[in-house]
């Protein structure tokens, strides 16, 4: 494809890492995963990393962990504030754990939650804010962190789309009590499937470790605050503390992650160079609304919303993109409230409507960004859109 949504980022280093694991004969979670957890947490300046088998599983385990905290556990029926645009598995665990979701509209320019709506929406039943930074562009996670602290709420960052993005010198995915990342194929780094939870809270880290694997104690240190060992090894070997899952990653993914992480700074820099060209070509054209960078985007991909006031037919644009062999998709699934699955949820819409998320849904799309030079592709995109939108 001339301009695809995503491109592979592995080189010979990742293949060698796979071969080393194959030669070792040890495929289940072990030292490579542990080393990757440590290296990943260090890169982000966080204390604890817990790797699981996908970004979706990070959200599941992270949300679950808050229900088993000793102090102030979340409870069914508690309210959580979420943005109207995100990936389905940002929301599903919240629903599955019985929380009531309160959807906040996004800003049309950043595509992230409109913080001005959040404080007004907080009630005595509100217990958590979930922030999502869409497609590399940091949400106002600093402001949301402050709001959460002011109101005594948990703050979780689903940072699955914005690894290595920064806000005032601090990385996105480090502001939350829990912060989640995805290593799926198209993401900033890829381990095939995989994800990581980062936290500075020892109790949450241990809860996540237990929930990741059967809810057992096996992966906890003996001095964990979660439980007291009995000294009877026979029973300690299979001791179940929590209603957990098995969402462990493979050693292969840990080994690949270690190699990918070394390349992350250079890959982000390259993505940002492509972003600069994209911004130069599209920023001042009133036909297109592109993402306004908040802080430093890690440029997962490039969003374009056709200015609704110009009356351009999006289907015509899609046909032109198809003819030019350029891949495109709805922006992170569009407005989540417009999906069939919403009928199963307990939810409320803050302010009664999400007009900006609707505009993104009806007039928007994204094209890919890759960790290598996309000058010919972005230039061609500009020509194609110019013609299709005349
Ligand atoms: C915001 C967000 N959260 C969670 C996920 C789920 O990650 P995964 O595909 O690794 O399960 C994604 C996937 O892209 C995402 O965009």
Short mmCIF file of C-alpha atoms and ligand atoms in Angstrom, two decimals:
data_model
loop_
_atom_site.label_atom_id
_atom_site.label_comp_id
_atom_site.label_asym_id
_atom_site.label_seq_id
_atom_site.Cartn_x
_atom_site.Cartn_y
_atom_site.Cartn_z
CA UNK A 1 0.00 0.00 0.00
CA UNK A 2 1.30 3.46 -0.87
CA UNK A 3 0.39 4.97 2.52
CA UNK A 4 -0.65 2.39 5.08
CA UNK A 5 -2.14 2.91 8.53
CA UNK A 6 0.79 1.26 10.24
CA UNK A 7 4.19 -0.21 9.43
CA UNK A 8 6.39 -2.80 11.15
CA UNK A 9 9.04 -1.39 13.48
CA UNK A 10 11.05 -4.55 14.09
CA UNK A 11 14.59 -5.07 12.80
CA UNK A 12 17.16 -7.88 13.17
CA UNK A 13 17.44 -7.09 16.92
CA UNK A 14 13.86 -8.18 17.60
CA UNK A 15 14.28 -11.34 15.51
CA UNK A 16 17.47 -12.20 17.44
CA UNK A 17 15.61 -11.59 20.71
CA UNK A 18 12.92 -14.04 19.59
CA UNK A 19 15.60 -16.59 18.64
CA UNK A 20 17.24 -16.26 22.06
CA UNK A 21 13.94 -17.09 23.75
CA UNK A 22 13.30 -19.98 21.37
CA UNK A 23 16.80 -21.35 22.07
CA UNK A 24 16.21 -21.06 25.82
CA UNK A 25 13.07 -23.19 25.57
CA UNK A 26 11.43 -20.98 28.24
CA UNK A 27 8.33 -19.38 26.72
CA UNK A 28 6.13 -18.56 29.68
CA UNK A 29 6.48 -15.31 31.63
CA UNK A 30 9.93 -15.09 33.17
CA UNK A 31 13.10 -13.02 33.30
CA UNK A 32 12.65 -11.18 29.98
CA UNK A 33 9.25 -9.90 31.05
CA UNK A 34 10.66 -8.90 34.46
CA UNK A 35 13.56 -7.03 32.82
CA UNK A 36 11.23 -5.28 30.40
CA UNK A 37 8.91 -4.22 33.24
CA UNK A 38 11.85 -2.73 35.08
CA UNK A 39 13.30 -0.99 32.01
CA UNK A 40 9.93 0.39 30.93
CA UNK A 41 9.14 1.75 34.41
CA UNK A 42 12.62 3.31 34.58
CA UNK A 43 12.17 4.99 31.18
CA UNK A 44 9.02 6.67 32.47
CA UNK A 45 10.45 7.43 35.91
CA UNK A 46 7.81 5.28 37.62
CA UNK A 47 8.37 2.74 40.39
CA UNK A 48 6.47 -0.33 39.18
CA UNK A 49 5.62 -1.88 35.83
CA UNK A 50 3.28 -4.84 35.39
CA UNK A 51 3.18 -6.35 31.91
CA UNK A 52 0.10 -8.16 30.58
CA UNK A 53 -0.97 -9.63 27.26
CA UNK A 54 -2.66 -6.52 25.76
CA UNK A 55 -3.56 -2.90 26.32
CA UNK A 56 -7.13 -4.02 26.87
CA UNK A 57 -5.97 -6.32 29.66
CA UNK A 58 -4.07 -3.45 31.30
CA UNK A 59 -7.32 -1.56 31.64
CA UNK A 60 -9.15 -4.62 32.97
CA UNK A 61 -6.50 -5.37 35.59
CA UNK A 62 -5.99 -1.71 36.54
CA UNK A 63 -9.71 -1.11 37.10
CA UNK A 64 -10.04 -4.40 39.01
CA UNK A 65 -7.14 -3.48 41.31
CA UNK A 66 -8.99 -0.40 42.58
CA UNK A 67 -11.83 -2.66 43.82
CA UNK A 68 -9.47 -4.57 46.11
CA UNK A 69 -7.58 -1.68 47.73
CA UNK A 70 -7.60 -1.80 51.53
CA UNK A 71 -8.59 1.86 51.84
CA UNK A 72 -11.24 3.53 49.74
CA UNK A 73 -11.87 0.65 47.31
CA UNK A 74 -14.09 1.42 44.34
CA UNK A 75 -17.58 -0.01 44.66
CA UNK A 76 -20.28 -0.99 42.21
CA UNK A 77 -22.45 2.01 41.37
CA UNK A 78 -19.61 4.52 41.80
CA UNK A 79 -19.39 7.10 39.04
CA UNK A 80 -16.43 7.55 36.72
CA UNK A 81 -15.83 10.41 34.29
CA UNK A 82 -14.66 9.37 30.83
CA UNK A 83 -14.15 11.13 27.50
CA UNK A 84 -16.69 10.46 24.73
CA UNK A 85 -13.97 9.35 22.31
CA UNK A 86 -11.77 6.41 23.17
CA UNK A 87 -11.24 2.76 22.36
CA UNK A 88 -13.96 0.32 23.43
CA UNK A 89 -11.76 -1.42 25.99
CA UNK A 90 -11.14 1.81 27.85
CA UNK A 91 -14.80 1.57 28.83
CA UNK A 92 -15.66 -2.14 28.98
CA UNK A 93 -13.85 -2.93 32.26
CA UNK A 94 -15.51 0.07 33.93
CA UNK A 95 -18.89 -1.27 32.86
CA UNK A 96 -17.99 -4.87 33.73
CA UNK A 97 -17.09 -3.79 37.28
CA UNK A 98 -20.45 -2.10 37.72
CA UNK A 99 -19.38 1.53 37.51
CA UNK A 100 -21.63 4.20 36.09
CA UNK A 101 -19.93 6.03 33.23
CA UNK A 102 -20.36 9.75 32.81
CA UNK A 103 -19.34 10.78 29.32
CA UNK A 104 -17.69 14.16 28.83
CA UNK A 105 -17.51 15.69 25.37
CA UNK A 106 -14.12 16.25 23.73
CA UNK A 107 -12.61 19.49 22.49
CA UNK A 108 -12.89 19.63 18.73
CA UNK A 109 -9.31 20.77 18.30
CA UNK A 110 -7.42 18.43 20.68
CA UNK A 111 -9.97 15.57 20.51
CA UNK A 112 -9.38 15.03 24.23
CA UNK A 113 -11.83 15.54 27.13
CA UNK A 114 -13.04 19.08 27.68
CA UNK A 115 -11.72 19.68 31.20
CA UNK A 116 -14.02 22.66 31.73
CA UNK A 117 -16.92 20.16 31.84
CA UNK A 118 -15.31 17.78 34.28
CA UNK A 119 -15.43 19.71 37.55
CA UNK A 120 -19.10 20.61 37.10
CA UNK A 121 -19.89 16.93 36.57
CA UNK A 122 -18.35 15.71 39.84
CA UNK A 123 -20.92 14.53 42.41
CA UNK A 124 -20.48 12.83 45.80
CA UNK A 125 -20.76 9.49 43.95
CA UNK A 126 -17.90 10.32 41.57
CA UNK A 127 -14.85 8.30 42.52
CA UNK A 128 -12.58 8.35 39.48
CA UNK A 129 -11.52 10.25 36.38
CA UNK A 130 -10.17 8.30 33.40
CA UNK A 131 -8.07 10.35 30.99
CA UNK A 132 -7.29 9.30 27.44
CA UNK A 133 -4.77 11.05 25.21
CA UNK A 134 -6.00 10.53 21.69
CA UNK A 135 -3.58 9.36 18.99
CA UNK A 136 -0.41 10.77 20.55
CA UNK A 137 -1.76 14.13 21.68
CA UNK A 138 -1.61 14.59 25.47
CA UNK A 139 -4.95 15.29 27.13
CA UNK A 140 -4.95 17.90 29.93
CA UNK A 141 -3.77 15.20 32.31
CA UNK A 142 -2.05 17.79 34.54
CA UNK A 143 -5.33 19.65 35.07
CA UNK A 144 -7.26 16.40 35.54
CA UNK A 145 -4.72 15.17 38.10
CA UNK A 146 -5.25 18.40 40.07
CA UNK A 147 -9.01 18.03 39.90
CA UNK A 148 -8.80 14.43 41.06
CA UNK A 149 -6.60 15.44 44.00
CA UNK A 150 -8.86 18.33 44.90
CA UNK A 151 -11.91 16.07 45.03
CA UNK A 152 -10.23 12.94 46.42
CA UNK A 153 -10.78 10.86 43.27
CA UNK A 154 -8.70 8.15 41.67
CA UNK A 155 -7.07 9.19 38.43
CA UNK A 156 -6.27 6.69 35.73
CA UNK A 157 -4.55 7.39 32.43
CA UNK A 158 -5.36 5.10 29.53
CA UNK A 159 -2.23 6.06 27.63
CA UNK A 160 -2.46 3.23 25.11
CA UNK A 161 -2.34 5.69 22.19
CA UNK A 162 0.24 8.18 23.43
CA UNK A 163 3.42 6.51 24.59
CA UNK A 164 6.31 8.99 24.82
CA UNK A 165 4.10 12.09 24.51
CA UNK A 166 4.99 14.88 26.94
CA UNK A 167 3.31 17.65 28.86
CA UNK A 168 5.60 20.30 30.31
CA UNK A 169 8.55 17.94 30.30
CA UNK A 170 6.67 15.08 31.96
CA UNK A 171 5.60 12.01 30.03
CA UNK A 172 1.95 11.22 29.46
CA UNK A 173 1.18 7.98 31.26
CA UNK A 174 2.86 9.09 34.50
CA UNK A 175 0.12 11.34 35.94
CA UNK A 176 -2.31 8.61 36.97
CA UNK A 177 -2.52 6.43 40.05
CA UNK A 178 -2.56 3.77 37.36
CA UNK A 179 -1.34 4.30 33.78
CA UNK A 180 -1.82 1.89 30.92
CA UNK A 181 0.04 1.27 27.65
CA UNK A 182 -0.48 -0.95 24.60
CA UNK A 183 2.19 -2.71 22.55
CA UNK A 184 -0.12 -3.85 19.76
CA UNK A 185 1.31 -3.93 16.24
CA UNK A 186 0.49 -0.41 15.13
CA UNK A 187 1.54 1.29 18.40
CA UNK A 188 4.68 3.27 19.30
CA UNK A 189 6.44 0.10 20.26
CA UNK A 190 5.17 -3.35 19.47
CA UNK A 191 5.53 -6.75 21.12
CA UNK A 192 2.92 -8.32 18.78
CA UNK A 193 0.33 -8.18 21.56
CA UNK A 194 1.10 -6.73 24.98
CA UNK A 195 0.57 -3.95 27.45
CA UNK A 196 2.01 -2.41 30.63
CA UNK A 197 0.55 -0.87 33.76
CA UNK A 198 2.71 1.75 35.49
CA UNK A 199 2.13 2.91 39.04
CA UNK A 200 4.06 4.40 41.96
CA UNK A 201 1.77 2.66 44.46
CA UNK A 202 3.15 -0.60 45.86
CA UNK A 203 -0.25 -1.93 46.91
CA UNK A 204 -1.74 -1.30 43.45
CA UNK A 205 1.30 -2.88 41.79
CA UNK A 206 0.92 -6.02 43.91
CA UNK A 207 -2.83 -6.15 43.31
CA UNK A 208 -2.17 -5.95 39.55
CA UNK A 209 0.44 -8.73 39.79
CA UNK A 210 -1.97 -11.02 41.60
CA UNK A 211 -4.90 -10.18 39.29
CA UNK A 212 -2.74 -10.79 36.20
CA UNK A 213 -2.22 -14.43 37.11
CA UNK A 214 -5.12 -16.36 38.66
CA UNK A 215 -5.38 -13.99 41.63
CA UNK A 216 -2.64 -16.01 43.31
CA UNK A 217 0.24 -15.01 45.54
CA UNK A 218 2.94 -16.71 43.44
CA UNK A 219 4.24 -13.53 41.80
CA UNK A 220 4.29 -11.44 44.98
CA UNK A 221 7.32 -10.98 47.21
CA UNK A 222 7.07 -12.65 50.60
CA UNK A 223 6.85 -9.28 52.36
CA UNK A 224 3.92 -8.08 50.23
CA UNK A 225 1.40 -5.97 52.19
CA UNK A 226 -1.40 -7.98 50.55
CA UNK A 227 -1.06 -11.13 52.65
CA UNK A 228 0.87 -12.97 55.33
CA UNK A 229 2.62 -16.20 54.49
CA UNK A 230 1.81 -19.18 56.64
CA UNK A 231 5.13 -20.95 56.28
CA UNK A 232 3.39 -24.07 54.90
CA UNK A 233 4.85 -24.17 51.40
CA UNK A 234 2.47 -26.87 50.20
CA UNK A 235 -0.50 -24.50 50.56
CA UNK A 236 1.42 -21.35 49.66
CA UNK A 237 2.24 -22.79 46.21
CA UNK A 238 -1.41 -22.48 45.15
CA UNK A 239 -2.82 -19.69 47.27
CA UNK A 240 -5.58 -17.57 45.79
CA UNK A 241 -6.12 -14.07 47.17
CA UNK A 242 -8.29 -12.32 44.59
CA UNK A 243 -10.78 -13.17 41.83
CA UNK A 244 -8.14 -12.71 39.13
CA UNK A 245 -7.48 -13.62 35.50
CA UNK A 246 -4.76 -15.17 33.45
CA UNK A 247 -3.59 -12.35 31.19
CA UNK A 248 0.15 -13.01 31.45
CA UNK A 249 2.41 -12.03 28.56
CA UNK A 250 4.82 -14.43 26.88
CA UNK A 251 8.59 -14.27 27.32
CA UNK A 252 8.84 -13.55 23.60
CA UNK A 253 6.94 -10.30 24.14
CA UNK A 254 9.17 -9.30 27.04
CA UNK A 255 12.32 -9.94 24.99
CA UNK A 256 10.97 -8.00 22.00
CA UNK A 257 9.86 -5.16 24.27
CA UNK A 258 13.40 -4.73 25.61
CA UNK A 259 14.69 -4.22 22.06
CA UNK A 260 11.83 -1.96 21.02
CA UNK A 261 12.23 0.27 24.08
CA UNK A 262 15.84 1.04 23.09
CA UNK A 263 14.54 2.37 19.78
CA UNK A 264 11.63 4.35 21.20
CA UNK A 265 13.29 7.81 21.49
CA UNK A 266 14.51 7.73 17.87
CA UNK A 267 11.17 6.40 16.63
CA UNK A 268 9.28 9.16 18.46
CA UNK A 269 11.63 11.78 17.03
CA UNK A 270 10.97 10.47 13.52
CA UNK A 271 7.22 10.42 14.11
CA UNK A 272 7.43 14.01 15.29
CA UNK A 273 9.31 15.07 12.14
CA UNK A 274 6.47 13.62 10.07
CA UNK A 275 4.00 15.47 12.30
CA UNK A 276 5.80 18.73 11.64
CA UNK A 277 5.40 18.28 7.88
CA UNK A 278 1.74 17.30 8.32
CA UNK A 279 1.13 20.42 10.43
CA UNK A 280 2.91 22.64 7.89
CA UNK A 281 0.75 21.31 5.06
CA UNK A 282 -2.62 21.31 6.82
CA UNK A 283 -2.61 23.73 9.76
CA UNK A 284 -3.73 26.93 8.09
CA UNK A 285 -6.29 25.49 5.72
CA UNK A 286 -9.82 26.32 6.98
CA UNK A 287 -11.22 23.26 5.17
CA UNK A 288 -9.50 20.97 7.67
CA UNK A 289 -9.46 20.78 11.45
CA UNK A 290 -6.34 18.95 12.60
CA UNK A 291 -5.36 18.08 16.16
CA UNK A 292 -4.00 21.06 18.08
CA UNK A 293 -0.95 19.81 19.88
CA UNK A 294 -1.17 20.02 23.64
CA UNK A 295 2.41 19.78 24.90
CA UNK A 296 4.44 17.38 22.74
CA UNK A 297 2.50 14.81 20.77
CA UNK A 298 4.09 11.44 20.05
CA UNK A 299 2.10 11.47 16.81
CA UNK A 300 0.51 8.02 16.73
CA UNK A 301 -1.27 9.11 13.55
CA UNK A 302 -2.79 12.20 11.95
CA UNK A 303 -6.41 13.20 12.36
CA UNK A 304 -8.35 15.31 9.90
CA UNK A 305 -11.87 16.62 10.44
CA UNK A 306 -13.52 18.08 7.37
CA UNK A 307 -14.81 21.46 8.48
CA UNK A 308 -18.60 20.90 8.68
CA UNK A 309 -19.22 24.47 7.56
CA UNK A 310 -17.63 23.74 4.17
CA UNK A 311 -20.11 20.99 3.31
CA UNK A 312 -17.53 18.62 1.82
CA UNK A 313 -18.84 15.10 1.21
CA UNK A 314 -16.70 12.72 3.31
CA UNK A 315 -17.62 9.76 1.11
CA UNK A 316 -16.11 11.57 -1.86
CA UNK A 317 -12.93 12.13 0.16
CA UNK A 318 -12.85 8.44 1.13
CA UNK A 319 -13.18 7.44 -2.53
CA UNK A 320 -10.26 9.70 -3.43
CA UNK A 321 -8.13 8.26 -0.61
CA UNK A 322 -8.97 4.73 -1.73
CA UNK A 323 -8.04 5.53 -5.33
CA UNK A 324 -4.75 6.99 -4.10
CA UNK A 325 -4.06 3.84 -2.04
CA UNK A 326 -4.09 5.76 1.25
CA UNK A 327 -5.45 3.97 4.35
CA UNK A 328 -7.89 5.73 6.67
CA UNK A 329 -10.05 4.92 9.68
CA UNK A 330 -12.60 6.52 11.98
CA UNK A 331 -10.84 8.40 14.81
CA UNK A 332 -10.31 5.82 17.62
CA UNK A 333 -13.77 4.38 17.02
CA UNK A 334 -15.45 7.81 16.98
CA UNK A 335 -18.07 8.72 19.55
CA UNK A 336 -18.40 5.65 21.77
CA UNK A 337 -22.01 6.59 22.55
CA UNK A 338 -22.88 5.80 18.94
CA UNK A 339 -21.88 2.13 19.19
CA UNK A 340 -24.42 -0.68 19.65
CA UNK A 341 -22.74 -1.87 22.83
CA UNK A 342 -23.76 1.26 24.72
CA UNK A 343 -27.19 -0.31 25.32
CA UNK A 344 -25.60 -2.58 27.95
CA UNK A 345 -24.03 0.29 29.89
CA UNK A 346 -25.22 2.33 32.86
CA UNK A 347 -24.26 5.84 31.78
CA UNK A 348 -25.06 9.50 31.64
CA UNK A 349 -23.97 12.20 29.22
CA UNK A 350 -22.55 15.27 30.95
CA UNK A 351 -24.46 18.29 29.63
CA UNK A 352 -26.85 15.99 27.74
CA UNK A 353 -24.94 15.86 24.43
CA UNK A 354 -21.50 15.37 22.91
CA UNK A 355 -21.59 17.59 19.80
CA UNK A 356 -17.83 17.66 19.25
CA UNK A 357 -17.46 13.89 19.47
CA UNK A 358 -20.33 13.70 16.96
CA UNK A 359 -18.52 16.01 14.56
CA UNK A 360 -15.37 13.90 14.85
CA UNK A 361 -17.53 10.81 14.23
CA UNK A 362 -19.32 12.22 11.19
CA UNK A 363 -16.65 14.38 9.56
CA UNK A 364 -13.35 12.99 10.80
CA UNK A 365 -10.85 10.26 9.98
CA UNK A 366 -7.20 9.50 10.60
CA UNK A 367 -4.30 8.42 8.43
CA UNK A 368 -1.20 6.60 9.64
CA UNK A 369 2.13 7.77 10.93
CA UNK A 370 5.21 5.53 10.96
CA UNK A 371 8.61 5.70 12.60
CA UNK A 372 10.27 6.49 9.27
CA UNK A 373 10.21 9.27 6.70
CA UNK A 374 6.73 9.76 5.22
CA UNK A 375 7.43 12.90 3.18
CA UNK A 376 6.17 11.44 -0.14
CA UNK A 377 3.06 9.97 1.50
CA UNK A 378 2.06 13.11 3.43
CA UNK A 379 2.71 15.30 0.39
CA UNK A 380 0.52 13.04 -1.74
CA UNK A 381 -2.19 13.07 0.96
CA UNK A 382 -2.22 16.84 0.77
CA UNK A 383 -2.63 16.78 -3.05
CA UNK A 384 -5.41 14.20 -2.90
CA UNK A 385 -7.37 16.07 -0.22
CA UNK A 386 -6.85 19.37 -1.93
CA UNK A 387 -8.49 18.01 -5.08
CA UNK A 388 -11.24 16.07 -3.30
CA UNK A 389 -12.25 19.05 -1.16
CA UNK A 390 -12.44 21.65 -3.90
C1 LIG B 1 -7.09 4.21 24.10
C2 LIG B 1 -6.91 2.72 23.95
N1 LIG B 1 -7.06 1.92 25.03
C3 LIG B 1 -6.90 0.60 24.95
C4 LIG B 1 -6.55 -0.03 23.77
C5 LIG B 1 -6.42 -1.51 23.72
O1 LIG B 1 -5.12 -1.94 23.42
P1 LIG B 1 -4.89 -3.38 22.78
O2 LIG B 1 -5.23 -3.31 21.35
O3 LIG B 1 -3.41 -3.64 23.02
O4 LIG B 1 -5.72 -4.35 23.53
C6 LIG B 1 -6.39 0.74 22.63
C7 LIG B 1 -6.04 0.10 21.35
O5 LIG B 1 -5.55 0.64 20.43
C8 LIG B 1 -6.57 2.15 22.70
O6 LIG B 1 -6.46 2.93 21.63
#
